[in-house]
Tab-separated table of C-alpha atoms in Angstrom:
chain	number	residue	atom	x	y	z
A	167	UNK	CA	40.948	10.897	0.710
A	168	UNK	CA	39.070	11.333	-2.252
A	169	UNK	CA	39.831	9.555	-5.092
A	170	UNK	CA	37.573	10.874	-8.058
A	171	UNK	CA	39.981	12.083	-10.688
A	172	UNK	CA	39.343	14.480	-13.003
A	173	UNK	CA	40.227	15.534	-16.490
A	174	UNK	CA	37.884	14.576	-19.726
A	175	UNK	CA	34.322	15.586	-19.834
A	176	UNK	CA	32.230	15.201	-16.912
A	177	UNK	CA	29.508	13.919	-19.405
A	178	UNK	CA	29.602	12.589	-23.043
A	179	UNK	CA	27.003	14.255	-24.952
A	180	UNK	CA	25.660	15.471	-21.910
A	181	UNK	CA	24.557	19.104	-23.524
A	182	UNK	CA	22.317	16.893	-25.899
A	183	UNK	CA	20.584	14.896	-22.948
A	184	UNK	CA	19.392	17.715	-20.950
A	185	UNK	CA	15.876	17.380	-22.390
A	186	UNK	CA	16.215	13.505	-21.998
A	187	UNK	CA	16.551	13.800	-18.169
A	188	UNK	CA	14.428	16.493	-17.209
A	189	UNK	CA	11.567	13.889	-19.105
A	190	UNK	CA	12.286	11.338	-17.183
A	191	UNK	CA	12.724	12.952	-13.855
A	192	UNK	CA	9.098	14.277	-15.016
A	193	UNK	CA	8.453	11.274	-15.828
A	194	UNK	CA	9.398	9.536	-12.154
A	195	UNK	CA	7.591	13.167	-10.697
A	196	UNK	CA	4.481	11.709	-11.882
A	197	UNK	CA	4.465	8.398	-10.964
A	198	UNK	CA	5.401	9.233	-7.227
A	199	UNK	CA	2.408	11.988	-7.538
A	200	UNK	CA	-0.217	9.758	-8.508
A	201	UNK	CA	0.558	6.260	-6.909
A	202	UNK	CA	1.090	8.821	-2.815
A	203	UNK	CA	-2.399	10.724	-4.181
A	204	UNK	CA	-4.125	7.178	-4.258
A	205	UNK	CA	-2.245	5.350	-0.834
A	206	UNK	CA	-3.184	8.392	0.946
A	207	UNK	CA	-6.976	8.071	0.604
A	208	UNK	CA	-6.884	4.650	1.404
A	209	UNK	CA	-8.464	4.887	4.258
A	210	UNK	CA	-11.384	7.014	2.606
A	211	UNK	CA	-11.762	4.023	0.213
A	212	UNK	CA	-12.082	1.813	3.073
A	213	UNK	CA	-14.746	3.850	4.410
A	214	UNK	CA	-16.806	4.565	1.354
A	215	UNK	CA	-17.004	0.875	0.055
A	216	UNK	CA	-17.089	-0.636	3.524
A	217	UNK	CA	-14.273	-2.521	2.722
A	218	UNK	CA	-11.596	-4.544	5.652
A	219	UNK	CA	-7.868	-4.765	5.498
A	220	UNK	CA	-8.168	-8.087	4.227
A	221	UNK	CA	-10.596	-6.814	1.421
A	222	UNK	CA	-7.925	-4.291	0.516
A	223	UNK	CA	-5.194	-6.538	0.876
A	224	UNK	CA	-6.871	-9.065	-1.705
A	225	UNK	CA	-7.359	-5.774	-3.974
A	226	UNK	CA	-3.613	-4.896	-3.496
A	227	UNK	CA	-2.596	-7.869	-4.066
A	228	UNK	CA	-4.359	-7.669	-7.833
A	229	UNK	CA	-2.647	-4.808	-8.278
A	230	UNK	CA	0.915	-5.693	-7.808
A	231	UNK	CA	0.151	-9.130	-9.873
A	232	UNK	CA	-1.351	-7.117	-12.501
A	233	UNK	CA	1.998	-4.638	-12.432
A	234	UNK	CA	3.968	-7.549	-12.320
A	235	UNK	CA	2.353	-8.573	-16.044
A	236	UNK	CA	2.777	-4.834	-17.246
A	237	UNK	CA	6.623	-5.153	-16.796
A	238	UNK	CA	6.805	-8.480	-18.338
A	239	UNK	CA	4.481	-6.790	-21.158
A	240	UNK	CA	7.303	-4.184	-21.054
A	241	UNK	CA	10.047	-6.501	-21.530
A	242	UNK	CA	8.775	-7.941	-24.730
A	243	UNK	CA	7.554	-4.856	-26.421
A	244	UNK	CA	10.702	-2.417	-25.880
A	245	UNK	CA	12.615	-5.365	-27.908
A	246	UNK	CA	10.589	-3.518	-31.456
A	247	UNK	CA	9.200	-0.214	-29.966
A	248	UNK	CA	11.389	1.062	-27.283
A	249	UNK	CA	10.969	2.117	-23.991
A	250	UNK	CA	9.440	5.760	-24.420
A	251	UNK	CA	6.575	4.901	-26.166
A	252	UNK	CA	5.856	2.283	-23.669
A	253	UNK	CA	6.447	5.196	-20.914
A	254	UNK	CA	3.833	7.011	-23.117
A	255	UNK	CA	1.361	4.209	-22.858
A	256	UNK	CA	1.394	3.641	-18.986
A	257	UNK	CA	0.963	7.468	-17.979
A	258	UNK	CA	-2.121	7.546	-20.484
A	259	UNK	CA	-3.710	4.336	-18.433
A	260	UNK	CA	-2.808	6.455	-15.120
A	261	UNK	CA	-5.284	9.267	-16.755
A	262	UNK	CA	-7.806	6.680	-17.262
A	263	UNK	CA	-7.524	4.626	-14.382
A	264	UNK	CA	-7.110	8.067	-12.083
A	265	UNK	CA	-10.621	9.326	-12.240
A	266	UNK	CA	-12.643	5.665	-12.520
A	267	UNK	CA	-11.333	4.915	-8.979
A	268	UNK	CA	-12.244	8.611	-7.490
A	269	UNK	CA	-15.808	8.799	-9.409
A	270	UNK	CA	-16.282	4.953	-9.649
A	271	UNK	CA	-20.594	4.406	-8.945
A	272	UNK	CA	-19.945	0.649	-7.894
A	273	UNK	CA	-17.033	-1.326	-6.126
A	274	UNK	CA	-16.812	-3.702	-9.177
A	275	UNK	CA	-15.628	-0.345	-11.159
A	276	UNK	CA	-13.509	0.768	-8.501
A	277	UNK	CA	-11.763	-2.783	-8.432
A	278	UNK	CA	-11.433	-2.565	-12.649
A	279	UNK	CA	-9.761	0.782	-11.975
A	280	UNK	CA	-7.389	-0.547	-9.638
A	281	UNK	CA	-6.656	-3.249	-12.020
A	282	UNK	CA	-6.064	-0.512	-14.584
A	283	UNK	CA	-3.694	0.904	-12.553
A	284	UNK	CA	-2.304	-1.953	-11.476
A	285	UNK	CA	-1.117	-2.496	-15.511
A	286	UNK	CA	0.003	1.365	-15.684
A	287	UNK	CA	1.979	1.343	-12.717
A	288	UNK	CA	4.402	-1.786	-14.145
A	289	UNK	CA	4.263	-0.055	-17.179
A	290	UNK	CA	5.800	2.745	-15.934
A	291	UNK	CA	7.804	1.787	-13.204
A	292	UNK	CA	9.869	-0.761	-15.577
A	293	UNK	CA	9.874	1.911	-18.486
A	294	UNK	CA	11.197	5.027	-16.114
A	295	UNK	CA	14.100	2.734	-14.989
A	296	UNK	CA	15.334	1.773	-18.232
A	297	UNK	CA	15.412	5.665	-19.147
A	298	UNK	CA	17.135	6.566	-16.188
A	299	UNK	CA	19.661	3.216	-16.374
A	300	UNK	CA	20.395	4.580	-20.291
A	301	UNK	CA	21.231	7.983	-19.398
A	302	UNK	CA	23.581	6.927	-16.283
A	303	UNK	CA	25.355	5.037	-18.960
A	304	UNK	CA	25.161	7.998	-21.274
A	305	UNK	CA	26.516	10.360	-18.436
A	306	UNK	CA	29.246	8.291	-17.071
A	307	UNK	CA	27.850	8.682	-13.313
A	308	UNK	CA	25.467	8.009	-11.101
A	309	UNK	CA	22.152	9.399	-11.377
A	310	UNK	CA	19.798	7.036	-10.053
A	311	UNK	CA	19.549	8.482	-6.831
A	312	UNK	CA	18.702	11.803	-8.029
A	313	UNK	CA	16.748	10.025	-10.512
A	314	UNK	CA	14.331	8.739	-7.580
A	315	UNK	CA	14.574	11.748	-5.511
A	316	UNK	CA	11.802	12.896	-8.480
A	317	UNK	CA	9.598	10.016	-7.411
A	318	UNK	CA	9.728	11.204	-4.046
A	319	UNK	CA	9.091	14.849	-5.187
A	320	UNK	CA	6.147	14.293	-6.681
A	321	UNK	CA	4.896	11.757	-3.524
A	322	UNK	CA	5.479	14.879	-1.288
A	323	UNK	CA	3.674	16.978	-3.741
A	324	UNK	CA	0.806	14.687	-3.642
A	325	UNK	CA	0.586	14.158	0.522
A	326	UNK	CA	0.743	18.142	0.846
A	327	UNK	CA	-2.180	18.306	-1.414
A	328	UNK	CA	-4.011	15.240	-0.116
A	329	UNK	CA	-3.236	17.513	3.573
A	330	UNK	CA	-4.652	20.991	1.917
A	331	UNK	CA	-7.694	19.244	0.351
A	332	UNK	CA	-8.508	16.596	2.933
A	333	UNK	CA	-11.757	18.288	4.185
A	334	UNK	CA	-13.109	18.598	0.217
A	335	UNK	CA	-15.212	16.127	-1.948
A	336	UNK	CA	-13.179	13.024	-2.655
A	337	UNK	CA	-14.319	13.851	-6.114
A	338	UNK	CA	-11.430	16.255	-6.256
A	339	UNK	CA	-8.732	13.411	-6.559
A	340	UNK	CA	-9.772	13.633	-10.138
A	341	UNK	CA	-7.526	16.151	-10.771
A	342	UNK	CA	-4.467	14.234	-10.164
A	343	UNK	CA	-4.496	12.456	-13.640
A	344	UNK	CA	-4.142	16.437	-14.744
A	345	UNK	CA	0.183	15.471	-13.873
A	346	UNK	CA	0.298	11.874	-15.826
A	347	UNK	CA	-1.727	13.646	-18.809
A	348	UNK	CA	0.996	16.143	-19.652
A	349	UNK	CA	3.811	14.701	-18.554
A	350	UNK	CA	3.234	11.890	-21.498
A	351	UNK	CA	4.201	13.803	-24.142
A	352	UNK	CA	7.962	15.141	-23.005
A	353	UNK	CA	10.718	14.156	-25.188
A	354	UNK	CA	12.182	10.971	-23.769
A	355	UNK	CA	14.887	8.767	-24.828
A	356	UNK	CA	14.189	7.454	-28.635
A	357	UNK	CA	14.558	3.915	-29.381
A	358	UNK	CA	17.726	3.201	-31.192
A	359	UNK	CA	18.882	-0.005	-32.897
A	360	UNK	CA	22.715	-0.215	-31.351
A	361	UNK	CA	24.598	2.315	-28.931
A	362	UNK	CA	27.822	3.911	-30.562
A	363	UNK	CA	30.963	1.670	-29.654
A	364	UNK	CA	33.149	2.676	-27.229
A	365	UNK	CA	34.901	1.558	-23.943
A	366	UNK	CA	34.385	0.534	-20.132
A	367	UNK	CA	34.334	3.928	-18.340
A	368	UNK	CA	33.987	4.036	-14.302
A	369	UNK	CA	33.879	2.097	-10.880
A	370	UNK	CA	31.380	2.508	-8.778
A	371	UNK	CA	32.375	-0.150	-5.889
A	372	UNK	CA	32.049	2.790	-3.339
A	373	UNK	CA	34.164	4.968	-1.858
A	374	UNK	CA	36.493	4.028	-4.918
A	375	UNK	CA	34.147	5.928	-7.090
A	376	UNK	CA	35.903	7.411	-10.610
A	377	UNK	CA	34.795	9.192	-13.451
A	378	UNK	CA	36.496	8.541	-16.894
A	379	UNK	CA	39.371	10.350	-17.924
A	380	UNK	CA	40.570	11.204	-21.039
A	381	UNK	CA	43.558	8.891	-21.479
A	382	UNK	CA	47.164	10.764	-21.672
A	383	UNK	CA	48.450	8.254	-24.493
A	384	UNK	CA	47.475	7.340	-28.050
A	385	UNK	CA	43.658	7.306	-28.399
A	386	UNK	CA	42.306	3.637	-28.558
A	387	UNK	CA	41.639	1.722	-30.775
A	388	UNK	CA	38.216	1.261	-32.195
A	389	UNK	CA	36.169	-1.283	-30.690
A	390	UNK	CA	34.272	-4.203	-31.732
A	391	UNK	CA	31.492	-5.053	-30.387
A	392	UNK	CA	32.385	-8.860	-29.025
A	393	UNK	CA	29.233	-11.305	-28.460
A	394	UNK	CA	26.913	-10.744	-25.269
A	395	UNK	CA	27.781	-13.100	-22.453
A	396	UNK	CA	25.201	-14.814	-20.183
A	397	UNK	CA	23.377	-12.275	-17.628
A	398	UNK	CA	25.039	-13.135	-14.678
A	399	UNK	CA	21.790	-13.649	-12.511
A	400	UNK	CA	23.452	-14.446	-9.320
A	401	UNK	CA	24.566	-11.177	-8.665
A	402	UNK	CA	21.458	-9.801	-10.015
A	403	UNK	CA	19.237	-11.921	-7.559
A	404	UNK	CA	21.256	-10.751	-4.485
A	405	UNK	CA	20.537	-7.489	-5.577
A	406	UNK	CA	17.088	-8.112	-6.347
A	407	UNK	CA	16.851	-9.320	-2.731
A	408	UNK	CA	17.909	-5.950	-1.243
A	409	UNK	CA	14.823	-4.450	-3.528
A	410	UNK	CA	12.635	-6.668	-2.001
A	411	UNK	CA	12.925	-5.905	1.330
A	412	UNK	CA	13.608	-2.122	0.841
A	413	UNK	CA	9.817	-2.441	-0.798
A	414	UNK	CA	8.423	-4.070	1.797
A	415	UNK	CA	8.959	-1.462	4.167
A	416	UNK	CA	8.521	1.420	1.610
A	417	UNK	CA	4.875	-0.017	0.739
A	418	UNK	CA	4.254	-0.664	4.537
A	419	UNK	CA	4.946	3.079	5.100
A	420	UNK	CA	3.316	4.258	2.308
A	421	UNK	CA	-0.170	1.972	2.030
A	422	UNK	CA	-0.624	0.566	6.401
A	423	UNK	CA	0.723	4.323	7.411
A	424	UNK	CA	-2.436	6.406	6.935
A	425	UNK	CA	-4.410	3.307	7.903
A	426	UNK	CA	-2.177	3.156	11.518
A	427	UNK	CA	-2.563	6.378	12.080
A	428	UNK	CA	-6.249	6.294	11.457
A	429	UNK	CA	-7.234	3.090	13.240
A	430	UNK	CA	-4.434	2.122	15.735
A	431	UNK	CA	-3.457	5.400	16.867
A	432	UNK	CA	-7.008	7.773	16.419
A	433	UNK	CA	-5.456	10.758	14.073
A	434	UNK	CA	-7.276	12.893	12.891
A	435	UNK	CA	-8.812	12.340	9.585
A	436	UNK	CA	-7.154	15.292	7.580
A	437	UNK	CA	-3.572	14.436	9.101
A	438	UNK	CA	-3.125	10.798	8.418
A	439	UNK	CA	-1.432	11.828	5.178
A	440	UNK	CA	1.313	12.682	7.394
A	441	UNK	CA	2.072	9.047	8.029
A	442	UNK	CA	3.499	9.677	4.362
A	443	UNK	CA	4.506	13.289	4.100
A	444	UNK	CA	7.197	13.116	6.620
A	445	UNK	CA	8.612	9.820	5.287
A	446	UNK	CA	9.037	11.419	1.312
A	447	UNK	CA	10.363	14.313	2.829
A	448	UNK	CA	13.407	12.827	4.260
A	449	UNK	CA	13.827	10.471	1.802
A	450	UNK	CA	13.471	13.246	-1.119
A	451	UNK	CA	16.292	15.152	0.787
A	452	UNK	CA	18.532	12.266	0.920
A	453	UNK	CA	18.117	10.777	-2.810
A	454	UNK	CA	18.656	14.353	-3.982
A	455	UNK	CA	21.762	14.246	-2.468
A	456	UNK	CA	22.466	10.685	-3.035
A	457	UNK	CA	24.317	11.150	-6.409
A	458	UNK	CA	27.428	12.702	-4.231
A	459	UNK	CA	26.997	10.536	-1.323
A	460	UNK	CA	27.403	7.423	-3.031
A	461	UNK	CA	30.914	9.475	-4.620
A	462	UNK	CA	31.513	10.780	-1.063
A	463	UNK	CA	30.993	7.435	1.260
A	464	UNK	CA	30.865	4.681	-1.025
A	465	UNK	CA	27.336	2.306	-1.999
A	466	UNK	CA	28.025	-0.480	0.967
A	467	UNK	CA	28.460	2.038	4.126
A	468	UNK	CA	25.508	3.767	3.389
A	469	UNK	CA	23.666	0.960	3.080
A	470	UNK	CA	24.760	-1.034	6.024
A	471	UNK	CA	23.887	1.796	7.980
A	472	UNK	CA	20.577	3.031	6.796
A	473	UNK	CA	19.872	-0.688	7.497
A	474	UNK	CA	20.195	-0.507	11.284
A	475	UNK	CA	18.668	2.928	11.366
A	476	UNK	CA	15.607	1.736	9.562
A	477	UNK	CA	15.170	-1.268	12.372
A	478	UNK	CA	15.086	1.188	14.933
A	479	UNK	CA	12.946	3.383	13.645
A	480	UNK	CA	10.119	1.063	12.359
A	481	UNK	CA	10.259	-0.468	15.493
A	482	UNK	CA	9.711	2.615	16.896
A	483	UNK	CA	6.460	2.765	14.758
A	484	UNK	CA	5.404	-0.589	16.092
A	485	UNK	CA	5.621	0.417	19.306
A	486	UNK	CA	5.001	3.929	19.300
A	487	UNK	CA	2.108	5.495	21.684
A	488	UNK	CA	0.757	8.198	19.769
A	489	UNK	CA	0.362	9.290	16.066
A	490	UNK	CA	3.114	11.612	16.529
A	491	UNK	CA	5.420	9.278	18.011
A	492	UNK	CA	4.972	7.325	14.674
A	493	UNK	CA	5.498	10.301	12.385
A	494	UNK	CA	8.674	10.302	13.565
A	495	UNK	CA	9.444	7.121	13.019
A	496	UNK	CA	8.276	7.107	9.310
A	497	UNK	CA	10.767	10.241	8.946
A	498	UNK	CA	14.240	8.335	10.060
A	499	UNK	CA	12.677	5.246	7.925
A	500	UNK	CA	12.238	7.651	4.916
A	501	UNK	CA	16.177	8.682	5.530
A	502	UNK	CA	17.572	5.463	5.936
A	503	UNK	CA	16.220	3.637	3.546
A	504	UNK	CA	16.022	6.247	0.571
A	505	UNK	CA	18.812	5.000	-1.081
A	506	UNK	CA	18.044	1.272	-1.855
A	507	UNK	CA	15.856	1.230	-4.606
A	508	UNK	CA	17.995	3.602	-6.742
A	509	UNK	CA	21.440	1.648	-5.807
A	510	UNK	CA	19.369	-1.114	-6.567
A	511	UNK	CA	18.300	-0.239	-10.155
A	512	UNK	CA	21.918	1.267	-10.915
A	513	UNK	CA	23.637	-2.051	-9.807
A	514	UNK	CA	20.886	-4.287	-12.156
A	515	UNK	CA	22.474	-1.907	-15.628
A	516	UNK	CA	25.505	-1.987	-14.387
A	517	UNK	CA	25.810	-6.212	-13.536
A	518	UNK	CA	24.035	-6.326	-16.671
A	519	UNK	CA	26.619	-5.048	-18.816
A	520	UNK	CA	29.090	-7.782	-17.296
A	521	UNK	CA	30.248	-10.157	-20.327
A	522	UNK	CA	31.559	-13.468	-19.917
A	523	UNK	CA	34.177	-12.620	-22.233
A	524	UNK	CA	36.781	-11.016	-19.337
A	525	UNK	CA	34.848	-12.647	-16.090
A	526	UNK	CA	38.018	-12.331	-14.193
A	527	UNK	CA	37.776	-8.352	-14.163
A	528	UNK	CA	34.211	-8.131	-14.355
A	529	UNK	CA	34.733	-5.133	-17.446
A	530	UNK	CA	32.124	-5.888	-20.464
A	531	UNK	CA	33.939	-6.105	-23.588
A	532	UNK	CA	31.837	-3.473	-25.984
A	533	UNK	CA	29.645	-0.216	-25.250
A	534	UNK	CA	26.125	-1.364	-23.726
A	535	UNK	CA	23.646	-3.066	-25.432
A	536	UNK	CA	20.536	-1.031	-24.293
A	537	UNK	CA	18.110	-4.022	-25.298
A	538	UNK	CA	20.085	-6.505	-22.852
A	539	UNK	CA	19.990	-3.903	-20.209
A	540	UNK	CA	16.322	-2.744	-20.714
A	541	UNK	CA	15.366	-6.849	-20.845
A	542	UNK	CA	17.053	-6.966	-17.202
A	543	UNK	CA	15.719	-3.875	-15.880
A	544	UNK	CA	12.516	-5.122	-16.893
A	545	UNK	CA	12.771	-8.581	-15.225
A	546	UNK	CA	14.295	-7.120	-12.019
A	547	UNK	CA	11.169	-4.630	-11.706
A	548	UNK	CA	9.810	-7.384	-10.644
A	549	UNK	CA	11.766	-8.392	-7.321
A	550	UNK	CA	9.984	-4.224	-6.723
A	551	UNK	CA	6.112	-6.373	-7.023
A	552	UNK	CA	7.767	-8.890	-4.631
A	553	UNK	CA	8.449	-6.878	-2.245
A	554	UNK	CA	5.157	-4.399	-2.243
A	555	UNK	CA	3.712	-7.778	-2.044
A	556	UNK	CA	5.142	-8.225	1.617
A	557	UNK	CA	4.680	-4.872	2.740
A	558	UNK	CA	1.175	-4.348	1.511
A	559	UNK	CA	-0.384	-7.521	1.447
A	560	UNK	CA	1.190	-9.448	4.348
A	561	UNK	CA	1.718	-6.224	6.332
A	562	UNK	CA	-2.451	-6.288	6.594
A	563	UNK	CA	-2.725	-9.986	6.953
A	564	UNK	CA	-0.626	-10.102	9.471
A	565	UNK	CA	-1.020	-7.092	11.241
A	566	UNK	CA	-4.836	-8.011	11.169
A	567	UNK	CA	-5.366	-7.946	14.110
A	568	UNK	CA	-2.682	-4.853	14.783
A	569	UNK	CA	-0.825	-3.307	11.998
A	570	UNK	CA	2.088	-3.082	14.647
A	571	UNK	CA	2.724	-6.778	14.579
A	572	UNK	CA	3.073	-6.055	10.200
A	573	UNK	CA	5.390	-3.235	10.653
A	574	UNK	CA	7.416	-5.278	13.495
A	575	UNK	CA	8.067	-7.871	10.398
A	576	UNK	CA	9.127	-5.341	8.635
A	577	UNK	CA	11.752	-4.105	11.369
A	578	UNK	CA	13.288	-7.619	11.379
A	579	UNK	CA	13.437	-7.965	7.764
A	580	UNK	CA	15.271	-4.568	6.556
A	581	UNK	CA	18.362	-5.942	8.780
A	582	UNK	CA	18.844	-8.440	5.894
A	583	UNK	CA	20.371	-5.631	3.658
A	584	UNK	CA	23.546	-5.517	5.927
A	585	UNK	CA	24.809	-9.194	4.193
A	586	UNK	CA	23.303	-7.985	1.000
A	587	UNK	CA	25.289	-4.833	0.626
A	588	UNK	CA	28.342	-5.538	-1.115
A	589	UNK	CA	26.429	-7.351	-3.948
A	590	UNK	CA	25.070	-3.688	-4.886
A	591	UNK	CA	28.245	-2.355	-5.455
A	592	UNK	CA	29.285	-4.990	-8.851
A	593	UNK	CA	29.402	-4.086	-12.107
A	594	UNK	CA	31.483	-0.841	-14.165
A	595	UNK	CA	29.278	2.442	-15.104
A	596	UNK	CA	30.965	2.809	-18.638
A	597	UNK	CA	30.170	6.207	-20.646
A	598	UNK	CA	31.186	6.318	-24.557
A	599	UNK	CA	34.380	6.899	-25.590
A	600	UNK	CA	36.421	6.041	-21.814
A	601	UNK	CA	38.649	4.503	-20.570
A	602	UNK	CA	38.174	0.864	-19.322
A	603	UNK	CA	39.227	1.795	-15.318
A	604	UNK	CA	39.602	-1.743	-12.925
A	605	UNK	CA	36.611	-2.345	-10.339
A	606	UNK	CA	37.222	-0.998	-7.227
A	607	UNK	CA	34.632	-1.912	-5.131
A	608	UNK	CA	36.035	-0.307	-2.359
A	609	UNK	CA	33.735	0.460	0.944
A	610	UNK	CA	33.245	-3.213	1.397
């Protein structure tokens, strides 16, 4: 039985955010495009600068460090300037850093570029989230999964074009800052000093799911906004967990894929892009639908079950015997796991909101303070580095001598989001002007 009510306005404002979110879901477009264009000629980069997996591993590594200091960056500079201009700044280091790795005469320029890069990408992956955290608020439901399903977008777009162009001049990857470049200037979020008071507005413990309604009695009272509790961290670190291991297997898939298929499993050289293209494809289709799943089946069942499905099917990528064999297996992986990061993100703003002031209901006491929750989302981008850390960097040292034995580790690891599950379904999704409406963390 379905228990989303209805009544009120599906969205506060909403008519005046349409811009808003088609920028950011630009905005997460471009990212996906450009970080899939680069993974998928990996193993060209390999080949051109006689580089090993450990090589590239140590260069990785660099570049999740370095993305790890762009979001920290981020955190202290969206205090004065706001997120959108710091959006801004990382997709203009993307153009930059975009054609000095394709056209770079030397390795020492190709490794600056990937530090470049490395900056941009925490830049924007920090800066997108934030965006997309504020409007969920702004919306009163979820929209993270959607959100992501842009990311994904643009990764497919990028893997059909790495596909179509695979037997051109490398040289033609420097088209891909072309996306980054344009999509800078759309009209994102604007800082502001304080959100507009208002109330708690919706659960979102799972199957319990509600949207605010318009309340039937005297309108409330106004609200004042009461002093910001502690973050509660604990919550925030299970979640943060969850994000680490869903990473580890996403950057396994998407960095060690076209290198499997290449090396371990003799693809052709113009297919291994579909060690990708597959994966993004499933995924896409199941965060694009993810806003009414989460409604439908509630944030813990689909978790807990994408879980055991993702075991199964990167352990049938460890083991499979032929490239195809693993294509498959990347597909159910993409499915299964699409839905982590975005849960991930949503739970972060919404736990973030929590105030000590009523800890025994778990409601915050005022409307949102966007700088507490950008300050979080910023900090928990970083349990994202954590995690690519694992699945790119340790995936290639251990897999060294086979990239099965990485992608086994990965297989045993994605079962720890079964315990973890519950922990992303905390927190209230408030929109301004509701209705405070009790957790109901239902689907547990």
């Amino acid at each position: 039985m379905s228990i989303i009510q209805t009544g009120g306005s599906d969205v506060a404002g909403g008519s005046g955010l349409t811009g808003a979110r088609a920028a950011v879901a630009a905005a997460f477009f471009a990212q996906g495009f450009v970080f899939i264009s680069l993974t998928t000629r990996l193993p060209r980069f390999l080949e051109r600068w006689g580089l090993d997996e450990t090589t590239l591993s140590l260069l990785l590594l660099m570049m999740v460090l370095l993305a790890g200091v762009g979001s920290l960056v981020t955190e202290r500079v969206v205090r004065h300037s706001g997120s959108a201009l710091m959006l801004r700044l990382g997709l203009l280091l993307m153009v930059v850093a975009v054609p000095a790795l394709t056209l770079a005469p030397a390795v020492a320029v190709f490794a600056g570029a990937i530090a470049v890069y490395g900056i941009a990408l925490g830049l924007v992956d920090a800066t997108t989230n934030m965006q997309a955290v504020d409007l969920e608020h702004r919306y009163g439901r979820p929209i993270l999964p959607s959100s992501h399903g842009y990311w994904t977008t643009g990764g497919i777009s990028a893997a059909v074009v790495a596909l179509a162009t695979g037997h051109l001049s490398p040289t033609v990857g420097v088209l891909v800052a072309v996306v980054p470049l344009v999509i800078a200037f759309a009209p994102y979020l604007p800082r502001v000093a304080r959100e507009p008071q208002g109330v708690p507005g919706m659960s979102y413990g799972g199957a319990g799911l509600t949207r605010p309604v318009a309340s039937p009695v005297a309108p409330a009272a106004p609200v004042v906004a009461a002093p910001a509790g502690p973050i509660p961290w604990g919550p925030i670190w299970l979640v943060g967990s969850g994000l680490v291991v869903f990473y580890m297997a996403d950057t396994a898939a998407a960095a060690w894929g076209p290198v499997l298929l290449a090396l371990d499993l003799a693809a052709p050289g113009n297919l291994v892009a579909l060690a990708t293209l597959p994966y993004l494809v499933a995924s896409m289709v199941v965060r694009l639908a993810g806003d009414h799943l989460v409604a439908r089946f509630g944030v813990v069942p689909l978790l807990r079950i994408g879980a055991v499905v993702a075991f199964g099917a990167l352990a049938l990528v460890a083991l499979a015997p032929s490239w195809p064999v693993a294509v498959a297996g990347f597909a159910v992986l993409g499915a299964s796991i699409a839905l982590v990061a975005p849960l991930s993100f949503s739970a972060a703003g919404r736990i973030a909101t929590i105030s000590a002031a009523d800890p025994a209901t778990g409601r915050p006491a005022a409307e949102p303070d966007r700088a507490r929750t950008d300050a979080v989302i910023a900090r928990f981008n970083q349990f994202n580095y954590v995690g690519a850390l694992l699945g790119a960097v340790l995936t290639g040292f251990v897999g060294a001598f086979s990239l099965r034995v990485g992608f086994m580790l990965s297989a045993v690891l994605v079962l720890a989001l079964i315990p973890l599950a519950p922990a992303f379904a905390r927190g209230t999704l408030r929109r301004p002007g509701s209705e405070p409406v009790t957790d109901a963390a239902a689907g547990h």
